[in-house]
Coordinates of C-alpha atoms in Angstrom, one line a residue:
Chain T
M244 CA 0.0 0.0 0.0
S245 CA 1.4 3.4 -0.9
S246 CA 1.8 6.0 1.8
A247 CA -0.9 8.2 0.2
Q248 CA -3.3 5.2 0.2
T249 CA -2.5 4.4 3.8
H250 CA -3.2 8.0 4.7
R251 CA -6.6 7.9 3.0
T252 CA -7.3 4.7 4.8
I253 CA -6.3 6.2 8.1
D254 CA -8.5 9.1 7.3
A255 CA -11.5 6.8 6.7
I256 CA -10.7 4.9 10.0
W257 CA -10.6 8.2 11.8
R258 CA -14.0 9.1 10.5
M259 CA -15.4 5.8 11.6
E260 CA -13.8 5.8 15.0
S261 CA -13.3 9.4 16.2
A262 CA -16.7 9.9 17.8
K263 CA -16.4 6.7 19.8
L264 CA -12.8 7.6 20.8
I265 CA -13.7 11.1 21.9
A266 CA -16.8 9.8 23.7
G267 CA -14.8 7.1 25.6
L268 CA -12.0 9.5 26.4
T269 CA -14.4 12.1 27.6
R270 CA -15.8 9.6 30.1
M271 CA -12.2 9.2 31.4
V272 CA -11.0 12.8 31.5
R273 CA -14.4 14.6 31.7
D274 CA -13.2 17.3 29.3
V275 CA -14.2 17.2 25.6
A276 CA -11.3 19.5 24.6
L277 CA -8.7 17.3 26.3
A278 CA -10.4 14.2 25.0
E279 CA -10.3 15.5 21.4
D280 CA -6.6 16.4 21.8
L281 CA -5.8 12.9 23.1
A282 CA -7.7 11.3 20.3
Q283 CA -5.9 13.5 17.8
D284 CA -2.5 12.6 19.4
A285 CA -3.3 8.9 18.9
L286 CA -4.2 9.6 15.3
L287 CA -0.9 11.4 14.8
I288 CA 1.0 8.4 16.2
A289 CA -1.0 6.1 13.9
L290 CA -0.1 8.3 10.9
E291 CA 3.6 7.9 11.8
R292 CA 3.6 4.2 12.5
W293 CA 1.0 2.6 10.3
P294 CA 2.7 3.3 7.0
E295 CA 5.6 1.2 8.3
T296 CA 3.9 -1.5 10.4
G297 CA 0.7 -1.8 8.4
I298 CA -2.8 -1.1 9.7
P299 CA -3.5 -3.2 12.8
D300 CA -6.4 -5.7 12.7
N301 CA -8.3 -3.7 15.2
P302 CA -7.6 -0.1 14.4
G303 CA -10.2 1.3 16.8
G304 CA -8.8 -0.7 19.7
W305 CA -5.3 0.4 18.9
L306 CA -6.2 4.1 18.8
M307 CA -8.1 3.7 22.1
T308 CA -5.3 2.0 23.8
T309 CA -2.8 4.5 22.5
A310 CA -5.0 7.5 23.5
K311 CA -5.5 6.0 27.0
R312 CA -1.8 5.7 27.5
R313 CA -1.4 9.3 26.5
A314 CA -4.2 10.2 29.0
I315 CA -2.4 8.5 31.8
D316 CA 0.9 10.1 30.9
F317 CA -0.8 13.5 30.8
M318 CA -2.4 13.1 34.1
R319 CA 0.7 11.8 35.7
R320 CA 2.5 14.9 34.5
N321 CA -0.2 17.3 35.5
K322 CA -1.2 15.5 38.7
L323 CA -4.7 16.2 37.5
R324 CA -7.1 15.0 40.1
D325 CA -5.5 12.2 41.9
Q326 CA -8.6 10.1 42.2
K327 CA -9.2 10.1 38.5
Y328 CA -5.7 9.1 37.8
G329 CA -5.9 6.3 40.3
E330 CA -9.1 5.1 38.7
I331 CA -7.6 4.8 35.3
G332 CA -4.2 3.8 36.5
R333 CA -5.7 0.7 38.1
T334 CA -7.4 -0.6 35.0
A335 CA -5.8 0.8 31.9
P336 CA -2.4 -0.9 31.7
L337 CA -4.1 -4.2 31.9
Y338 CA -6.0 -3.7 28.8
T339 CA -5.2 -5.6 25.7
E340 CA -6.9 -4.6 22.4
D341 CA -9.6 -7.2 22.9
D342 CA -10.3 -6.1 26.4
V343 CA -10.6 -2.5 25.3
D344 CA -13.0 -3.6 22.6
Q345 CA -15.1 -5.5 25.0
A346 CA -15.0 -2.8 27.6
L347 CA -16.0 -0.3 24.9
D348 CA -18.8 -2.4 23.4
G349 CA -20.8 -2.3 26.6
E350 CA -20.4 1.4 27.4
I351 CA -19.7 3.0 24.1
S352 CA -23.3 3.5 23.1
D353 CA -23.9 5.3 26.4
D354 CA -20.8 7.4 25.9
L355 CA -21.9 8.5 22.5
L356 CA -25.3 9.4 23.9
R357 CA -23.7 11.4 26.7
L358 CA -21.5 13.1 24.2
I359 CA -24.5 14.1 22.0
F360 CA -26.2 15.5 25.1
M361 CA -23.1 17.4 26.1
T362 CA -22.6 19.0 22.7
C363 CA -26.3 20.0 22.7
H364 CA -26.3 21.6 26.2
P365 CA -28.3 24.8 26.5
V366 CA -25.3 26.8 27.8
L367 CA -24.2 26.8 24.2
S368 CA -25.8 28.8 21.4
Q369 CA -27.6 27.0 18.6
D370 CA -24.7 27.7 16.2
A371 CA -22.1 26.4 18.6
R372 CA -24.1 23.3 19.3
V373 CA -24.3 22.5 15.6
A374 CA -20.6 23.2 15.0
L375 CA -19.5 21.1 17.9
T376 CA -21.8 18.2 17.0
L377 CA -20.6 18.1 13.5
R378 CA -17.0 18.3 14.7
L379 CA -17.1 15.7 17.5
L380 CA -19.8 13.4 16.4
C381 CA -19.6 13.5 12.6
G382 CA -15.8 13.9 12.4
L383 CA -16.1 16.9 10.0
T384 CA -13.2 19.3 9.7
T385 CA -13.6 23.0 10.5
D386 CA -13.1 23.6 6.8
E387 CA -16.0 21.2 5.8
I388 CA -18.3 22.8 8.4
A389 CA -17.4 26.2 7.2
R390 CA -18.2 25.3 3.6
S391 CA -21.5 23.7 4.7
F392 CA -22.7 26.8 6.4
L393 CA -21.1 29.3 4.1
V394 CA -19.1 31.0 6.8
A395 CA -15.4 31.6 7.2
E396 CA -13.3 28.7 8.5
S397 CA -11.8 30.9 11.3
T398 CA -15.4 31.7 12.5
V399 CA -16.1 28.0 12.8
A400 CA -12.8 27.3 14.5
Q401 CA -13.4 30.1 17.0
R402 CA -17.0 28.9 17.6
I403 CA -15.7 25.4 18.4
V404 CA -12.9 26.6 20.7
R405 CA -15.3 28.9 22.6
A406 CA -17.9 26.1 22.8
K407 CA -15.4 23.7 24.3
R408 CA -14.2 26.4 26.8
T409 CA -17.8 27.1 27.8
L410 CA -18.6 23.4 28.4
S411 CA -15.5 23.2 30.7
A412 CA -16.1 26.6 32.5
E413 CA -19.8 25.8 33.1
K414 CA -18.8 22.3 34.3
V415 CA -21.4 20.7 32.0
P416 CA -21.6 17.1 33.1
F417 CA -20.9 14.2 30.8
E418 CA -24.2 12.5 31.3
V419 CA -27.6 11.8 30.0
P420 CA -30.1 13.9 32.0
T421 CA -33.1 12.4 33.6
G422 CA -36.8 13.3 34.0
E423 CA -38.1 16.5 32.6
E424 CA -34.6 17.7 31.8
L425 CA -34.2 14.7 29.5
N426 CA -37.2 15.7 27.5
Q427 CA -36.0 19.2 27.1
R428 CA -32.5 18.2 26.2
M429 CA -33.7 15.5 23.8
A430 CA -35.7 18.2 22.1
A431 CA -32.5 20.3 21.7
V432 CA -30.6 17.3 20.4
L433 CA -33.2 16.5 17.8
E434 CA -33.4 20.2 16.8
V435 CA -29.7 20.3 16.1
I436 CA -29.9 17.2 13.9
Y437 CA -33.0 18.5 12.0
L438 CA -31.3 21.9 11.6
M439 CA -28.3 20.2 10.0
F440 CA -30.6 18.3 7.7
N441 CA -32.5 21.3 6.7
E442 CA -29.3 23.3 5.9
G443 CA -28.5 20.6 3.5
Y444 CA -32.0 20.0 2.2
S445 CA -33.4 23.5 1.6
A446 CA -30.4 25.1 0.0
T447 CA -31.3 25.7 -3.6
S448 CA -28.4 28.0 -4.3
G449 CA -24.9 28.7 -3.1
E450 CA -22.5 25.8 -2.3
H451 CA -24.5 23.0 -3.8
W452 CA -21.5 20.9 -3.7
T453 CA -21.1 20.3 0.0
R454 CA -24.8 20.4 1.0
P455 CA -25.8 16.8 0.3
L456 CA -23.0 15.8 2.8
L457 CA -24.8 17.8 5.5
C458 CA -28.1 15.9 4.8
Q459 CA -26.2 12.6 5.0
E460 CA -24.4 13.5 8.2
A461 CA -27.7 14.5 9.9
L462 CA -29.4 11.3 8.7
R463 CA -26.5 9.2 9.9
L464 CA -26.5 10.9 13.3
G465 CA -30.2 10.4 13.6
R466 CA -29.8 6.7 12.7
I467 CA -27.1 6.3 15.4
L468 CA -29.3 8.1 18.0
A469 CA -32.2 5.8 17.1
E470 CA -30.1 2.8 17.9
I471 CA -28.7 4.1 21.2
A472 CA -31.9 5.6 22.4
P473 CA -34.5 3.2 21.0
N474 CA -37.2 4.1 23.4
E475 CA -37.3 7.7 22.6
Q476 CA -40.3 8.0 20.3
E477 CA -39.4 11.3 18.7
V478 CA -36.0 10.1 17.6
H479 CA -37.7 7.5 15.4
G480 CA -40.1 10.2 14.2
L481 CA -37.3 12.5 13.2
V482 CA -35.4 9.7 11.5
A483 CA -38.6 8.8 9.6
L484 CA -39.1 12.5 8.6
M485 CA -35.5 12.8 7.3
E486 CA -35.5 9.5 5.5
I487 CA -38.7 10.3 3.6
Q488 CA -37.6 13.9 2.8
A489 CA -34.2 12.6 1.6
S490 CA -36.0 10.2 -0.7
R491 CA -37.2 13.3 -2.7
L492 CA -33.8 15.0 -2.9
K493 CA -33.2 14.1 -6.6
T494 CA -36.6 15.5 -7.7
R495 CA -36.7 18.8 -5.9
I496 CA -34.9 20.9 -8.5
N497 CA -35.2 21.0 -12.2
A498 CA -32.4 21.2 -14.8
K499 CA -32.4 25.0 -14.4
G500 CA -31.9 24.8 -10.7
E501 CA -35.5 25.9 -10.0
P502 CA -37.4 24.2 -7.1
I503 CA -40.1 21.7 -8.1
L504 CA -43.1 21.6 -5.7
L505 CA -44.1 18.3 -4.1
M506 CA -47.2 17.9 -6.2
D507 CA -45.3 18.3 -9.4
Q508 CA -42.3 16.1 -8.6
N509 CA -41.6 12.9 -10.6
R510 CA -42.6 10.3 -8.1
A511 CA -40.9 7.5 -10.1
K512 CA -37.6 9.1 -9.1
W513 CA -38.3 9.1 -5.4
D514 CA -35.9 6.8 -3.6
Q515 CA -38.0 3.8 -2.6
L516 CA -35.4 2.4 -0.3
L517 CA -35.4 5.6 1.8
I518 CA -39.2 5.7 1.8
R519 CA -39.4 2.2 3.0
R520 CA -36.8 2.9 5.7
G521 CA -38.7 6.0 6.7
I522 CA -42.0 4.1 7.0
T523 CA -40.2 1.5 9.1
A524 CA -38.9 4.2 11.4
L525 CA -42.4 5.7 11.7
E526 CA -43.7 2.2 12.7
R527 CA -41.1 2.0 15.4
S528 CA -42.3 5.4 16.7
R529 CA -45.9 4.2 16.7
K530 CA -45.1 0.9 18.3
L531 CA -43.9 2.7 21.4
G532 CA -47.6 3.3 22.0
R533 CA -47.5 7.0 23.0
P534 CA -49.3 9.8 21.3
L535 CA -47.2 10.9 18.3
G536 CA -45.0 14.0 18.8
P537 CA -44.4 16.8 16.3
Y538 CA -41.6 15.0 14.3
S539 CA -43.6 11.8 14.2
L540 CA -46.6 13.7 13.0
Q541 CA -44.7 15.5 10.3
A542 CA -43.2 12.2 9.3
A543 CA -46.7 10.7 9.1
I544 CA -47.7 13.6 6.8
S545 CA -44.6 13.0 4.7
A546 CA -45.4 9.3 4.6
C547 CA -48.9 10.1 3.2
H548 CA -47.4 11.9 0.3
A549 CA -44.8 9.1 -0.2
E550 CA -47.4 6.4 -0.2
A551 CA -49.7 8.1 -2.8
R552 CA -48.8 6.7 -6.2
S553 CA -49.8 9.9 -7.9
A554 CA -50.5 13.4 -6.6
A555 CA -54.2 13.0 -7.3
E556 CA -54.3 9.9 -5.1
T557 CA -53.1 11.8 -2.0
D558 CA -55.2 11.1 1.1
W559 CA -55.9 14.7 2.0
I560 CA -58.5 13.9 4.6
R561 CA -55.8 12.0 6.6
I562 CA -53.3 14.8 6.0
A563 CA -55.8 17.4 7.3
A564 CA -56.3 15.3 10.4
L565 CA -52.6 15.0 11.0
Y566 CA -52.1 18.7 10.6
E567 CA -55.0 19.2 13.1
A568 CA -53.1 17.1 15.6
L569 CA -49.8 18.9 14.8
A570 CA -51.5 22.3 15.2
R571 CA -52.8 21.3 18.6
L572 CA -49.4 19.9 19.7
S573 CA -47.1 22.7 18.4
P574 CA -49.2 25.5 17.1
S575 CA -47.7 27.9 14.7
P576 CA -49.0 30.1 11.9
I577 CA -47.1 28.1 9.3
V578 CA -48.6 24.8 10.5
E579 CA -52.0 26.6 10.4
L580 CA -51.4 27.7 6.8
N581 CA -50.5 24.1 5.8
R582 CA -53.6 22.8 7.6
A583 CA -55.6 25.3 5.5
V584 CA -54.2 23.9 2.3
A585 CA -54.8 20.3 3.4
I586 CA -58.4 21.2 4.4
S587 CA -59.1 22.9 1.1
M588 CA -57.8 19.9 -0.7
A589 CA -59.9 17.5 1.4
F590 CA -63.1 19.4 1.9
G591 CA -63.1 22.3 -0.6
P592 CA -61.6 25.8 -0.9
A593 CA -64.3 27.5 1.2
F594 CA -63.2 25.7 4.3
G595 CA -59.5 26.4 3.7
L596 CA -60.3 30.1 3.1
Q597 CA -61.9 30.4 6.6
I598 CA -58.7 29.5 8.2
V599 CA -56.6 31.7 5.9
D600 CA -58.8 34.7 6.6
E601 CA -58.1 34.2 10.3
L602 CA -54.4 34.0 9.6
N603 CA -54.5 37.4 7.9
K604 CA -54.7 38.9 11.3
E605 CA -51.5 37.2 12.4
P606 CA -48.7 39.8 12.7
S607 CA -45.9 37.3 12.3
L608 CA -47.0 36.4 8.8
K609 CA -47.2 40.0 7.6
G610 CA -44.2 39.6 5.3
Y611 CA -44.8 36.0 4.4
H612 CA -45.7 35.9 0.7
L613 CA -47.1 32.4 0.8
L614 CA -50.1 33.6 2.8
P615 CA -51.6 35.9 0.1
S616 CA -50.4 33.3 -2.5
V617 CA -52.5 30.5 -0.8
R618 CA -55.4 32.9 -0.2
A619 CA -55.3 34.0 -3.9
D620 CA -55.4 30.3 -5.0
L621 CA -58.4 29.6 -2.8
L622 CA -60.3 32.7 -4.0
A623 CA -59.6 31.8 -7.6
K624 CA -60.9 28.3 -7.0
L625 CA -64.1 29.8 -5.6
G626 CA -64.5 31.9 -8.7
R627 CA -63.7 35.2 -6.9
Y628 CA -61.2 36.2 -9.6
D629 CA -60.9 39.9 -8.9
E630 CA -60.0 39.4 -5.3
A631 CA -57.7 36.6 -6.3
R632 CA -55.8 38.8 -8.8
S633 CA -55.0 41.5 -6.3
E634 CA -53.9 38.9 -3.8
F635 CA -51.6 37.3 -6.4
E636 CA -50.2 40.8 -7.1
R637 CA -49.7 41.4 -3.4
A638 CA -47.9 38.1 -3.0
A639 CA -45.7 38.9 -6.1
S640 CA -44.7 42.2 -4.5
M641 CA -43.6 40.4 -1.3
T642 CA -41.4 37.6 -2.7
R643 CA -37.7 38.2 -3.2
N644 CA -37.4 35.4 -5.7
T645 CA -37.6 36.6 -9.3
R646 CA -38.9 33.4 -10.8
E647 CA -41.5 33.1 -8.1
R648 CA -42.6 36.6 -8.8
E649 CA -43.0 35.9 -12.5
L650 CA -45.1 32.9 -11.7
L651 CA -47.3 34.8 -9.3
L652 CA -47.8 37.7 -11.8
Q653 CA -48.7 35.1 -14.5
R654 CA -51.4 33.7 -12.2
A655 CA -52.7 37.2 -11.6
A656 CA -52.9 37.7 -15.3
D657 CA -54.7 34.3 -15.7
C658 CA -57.3 35.5 -13.2
E659 CA -57.9 38.6 -15.3
S660 CA -58.2 36.7 -18.6
G661 CA -60.3 33.9 -17.0
T662 CA -57.8 31.2 -17.8
Y663 CA -56.9 30.3 -14.2
Q664 CA -56.4 26.6 -13.8
Chain B
M98 CA -21.9 7.5 -1.5
R99 CA -23.4 4.1 -1.6
F100 CA -21.6 0.9 -1.9
M101 CA -22.8 -2.7 -2.3
M102 CA -20.9 -5.5 -0.7
I103 CA -21.7 -8.4 -2.9
V104 CA -21.2 -11.8 -1.2
K105 CA -20.3 -14.4 -3.7
A106 CA -21.9 -17.9 -3.6
T107 CA -20.0 -21.0 -2.6
T108 CA -20.7 -24.7 -3.2
D109 CA -22.1 -24.8 0.4
S110 CA -24.4 -21.8 -0.1
E111 CA -25.6 -23.3 -3.4
A112 CA -26.3 -26.6 -1.7
R113 CA -28.3 -24.7 1.0
V114 CA -25.9 -25.8 3.7
M115 CA -26.5 -23.4 6.6
P116 CA -23.4 -21.6 8.0
S117 CA -22.3 -22.5 11.5
Q118 CA -24.0 -20.8 14.5
E119 CA -20.7 -19.0 15.2
L120 CA -20.6 -17.5 11.7
I121 CA -24.3 -16.5 12.0
D122 CA -23.5 -14.8 15.3
A123 CA -20.5 -13.0 13.9
M124 CA -22.5 -11.8 10.9
Q125 CA -25.2 -10.5 13.2
K126 CA -22.7 -8.7 15.4
Y127 CA -21.2 -7.2 12.2
N128 CA -24.6 -6.0 11.0
E129 CA -25.3 -4.5 14.4
E130 CA -22.1 -2.6 14.1
L131 CA -23.1 -1.2 10.8
V132 CA -26.5 -0.2 12.2
K133 CA -24.9 1.5 15.2
A134 CA -22.6 3.5 13.0
G135 CA -25.6 4.6 11.0
V136 CA -24.3 3.3 7.7
L137 CA -26.4 0.3 6.9
L138 CA -29.2 0.8 4.3
A139 CA -30.1 -2.8 3.5
A140 CA -28.8 -6.3 3.7
D141 CA -30.3 -9.6 2.5
G142 CA -29.3 -13.2 1.8
L143 CA -30.4 -14.7 -1.5
M144 CA -31.8 -18.2 -2.2
P145 CA -29.6 -20.7 -4.0
S146 CA -29.6 -20.5 -7.8
S147 CA -31.6 -23.7 -7.9
S148 CA -34.6 -21.4 -7.5
A149 CA -33.3 -18.8 -10.0
I150 CA -34.5 -18.0 -13.5
R151 CA -32.1 -16.6 -16.1
I152 CA -33.5 -14.3 -18.8
S153 CA -31.1 -13.8 -21.7
Y154 CA -31.2 -12.1 -25.0
P155 CA -28.9 -14.1 -27.2
E156 CA -30.2 -12.5 -30.4
P157 CA -30.8 -8.7 -30.8
G158 CA -34.5 -8.0 -31.2
A159 CA -35.5 -11.6 -30.6
K160 CA -37.6 -12.9 -27.8
P161 CA -35.7 -13.5 -24.5
K162 CA -34.7 -17.0 -23.5
L163 CA -35.7 -18.3 -20.1
V164 CA -33.5 -20.8 -18.3
D165 CA -34.2 -22.3 -14.9
G166 CA -31.4 -22.7 -12.3
P167 CA -29.4 -24.1 -10.8
F168 CA -26.4 -22.6 -12.5
T169 CA -22.8 -23.8 -12.2
E170 CA -19.7 -21.7 -11.4
S171 CA -20.8 -20.7 -7.9
K172 CA -18.1 -18.0 -7.7
E173 CA -20.0 -16.0 -10.3
L174 CA -23.2 -16.3 -8.4
I175 CA -24.4 -14.0 -5.6
A176 CA -25.4 -15.3 -2.2
G177 CA -26.3 -12.0 -0.6
Y178 CA -25.6 -8.3 -0.4
T179 CA -25.2 -5.5 2.0
L180 CA -25.8 -1.9 1.0
I181 CA -24.0 0.8 2.9
E182 CA -23.8 4.6 2.8
V183 CA -20.4 6.0 3.6
K184 CA -18.2 9.1 2.9
S185 CA -15.4 7.6 1.0
R186 CA -14.2 4.6 -1.0
E187 CA -11.7 3.9 1.8
E188 CA -14.4 3.8 4.4
A189 CA -16.3 1.3 2.3
V190 CA -13.2 -0.9 2.0
E191 CA -12.6 -0.6 5.7
W192 CA -16.2 -1.8 6.4
A193 CA -15.9 -4.6 3.9
L194 CA -12.7 -5.8 5.6
R195 CA -14.5 -5.9 8.9
M196 CA -17.2 -8.3 7.5
P197 CA -16.5 -11.9 8.7
D198 CA -15.3 -14.3 6.1
P199 CA -18.8 -14.9 4.7
H200 CA -18.6 -18.7 4.4
G201 CA -15.7 -19.8 6.5
S202 CA -15.0 -22.6 4.0
G203 CA -12.1 -21.1 2.1
Q204 CA -14.4 -20.0 -0.7
G205 CA -15.5 -16.7 0.8
E206 CA -15.4 -13.7 -1.6
I207 CA -16.9 -10.2 -1.2
E208 CA -17.0 -7.9 -4.1
L209 CA -17.3 -4.2 -3.3
R210 CA -19.1 -2.0 -5.9
Q211 CA -20.1 1.6 -5.8
V212 CA -23.7 2.4 -6.6
F213 CA -24.0 4.7 -9.6
E214 CA -25.4 8.0 -8.5
V215 CA -24.1 10.8 -10.7
E216 CA -27.7 11.9 -11.4
E217 CA -28.2 12.3 -7.7
L218 CA -26.1 15.4 -8.0
M219 CA -29.6 16.8 -9.0
D220 CA -29.3 17.2 -12.7
N221 CA -28.1 20.7 -11.9
P222 CA -25.9 22.2 -14.6
D223 CA -23.7 24.0 -12.1
T224 CA -23.2 20.9 -10.1
L225 CA -22.5 18.8 -13.2
A226 CA -20.1 21.4 -14.5
K227 CA -18.3 21.4 -11.2
E228 CA -18.2 17.7 -11.2
A229 CA -16.8 17.6 -14.7
T230 CA -14.0 20.0 -13.7
L231 CA -13.2 18.0 -10.7
R232 CA -13.0 14.8 -12.7
R233 CA -10.7 16.5 -15.2
Q234 CA -8.5 17.6 -12.3
V235 CA -8.4 14.2 -10.8
E236 CA -7.5 12.6 -14.2
E237 CA -4.7 15.1 -14.6
Q238 CA -3.4 14.4 -11.1
K239 CA -3.4 10.8 -12.0
K240 CA -1.4 11.4 -15.1
A241 CA 1.0 13.7 -13.4

């Protein structure tokens, strides 16, 4: 194997093992920054030795043993917390690679879970949580994170350094919280993962190149979390939602880079494997026997679309019911607007219009062009073309997207000439 | 990127000889590892070729020919597959190396193939252009 090849292989091994290493080391030293340094040291030693000795049979175990030895040396030198040193000193030198692996097998899942909860702690800002999670749990470099979020690499590096410092200064424990705190923190963890996914998913411009990576990382993290926290219903809900949304990635943009709406997408190109995985995840969420949470409900709505063989076969009554449940659970004007659309598809435009008219009083939707756009469509379907035309024009004046504006103005013109479809 | 680990058939798998309990356990542990790492998409074992049907087109434009199994040359047959989603070719190789010897009888063979997904880059002209440039660069680097 050439040395370049060995380096690429070591890089791949690092991506596979780094989260586990850092999690295991954090349990030992109770400090993510130190744990990351120790893991990186082990990597450097591997980079030196492996090109000569070849890659060991159990590279993860090798890295862990090496990092642990470094940890012990470090503590010996720094006399950092005698008790901690004693703890590790008693057990670590006895480890062989197999032992390390066995020891890790039992605890590693818990360690990863603790690490996710740590990187998503509320003392950190949302941006910091995302950056730290991508770095420590997905093994992305600061450069990759920077490209994904279209910010400077130095910004990301600073954000990560500061985040690690905050965790240490605030003495954030390396543990999975219990009771009510678990629910709140789990919500924060899921939010970070979904934010990552959406950054990758909704980008229709800019750095196209790196964004699918972000979707994939979020999905991978969600899948890992679903395995290490199998009784958390909303984890399965979020995984289901991401799998089903990812199944449409290929069909969301046309050759000109313009977005294609759900109802107009070529369903034959949806990824059936991901749809099936999403529906299985949704089943797991349902099997836990608790009322569905917001992610599970959104996944159920997504599944309705995924299961309809054509747009016309969509079960709008069911979707309207799911939106009803979602609106009760986590009410928001956007959910309400979606509910209005579903209701108009299920029961006719007049019923949808009632909801939309109520939403017109909502101050937070004042600049949201989709509100007049939806209202215009419903008015046109009811034959109220004059009102529809002025609503389309209002929507057109509010959007910042040129192509969308053209489309809305075209619709306004169609209302005037009586050719509205 | 997606890779398929294709497990080749052996005389045993073709004869429907079940693998040892040890091997079944090892394989299960391996699959769990893939699931826990969030990289497993799908994995299945296939029935022996005695239940297979081959459809071939020996003459262009003519009707296809149907032949029932079993087929010989077990090494060219497939006994199962594992589909994974990973970040690099090296990672795929690394995972494939961690799979237990799939038959344990000296005939085990795994073929690793990347799933074709250029179109997944969203038919976007910008993306495709970028990809073309990147490919050219890679080719040139290879030559250099």
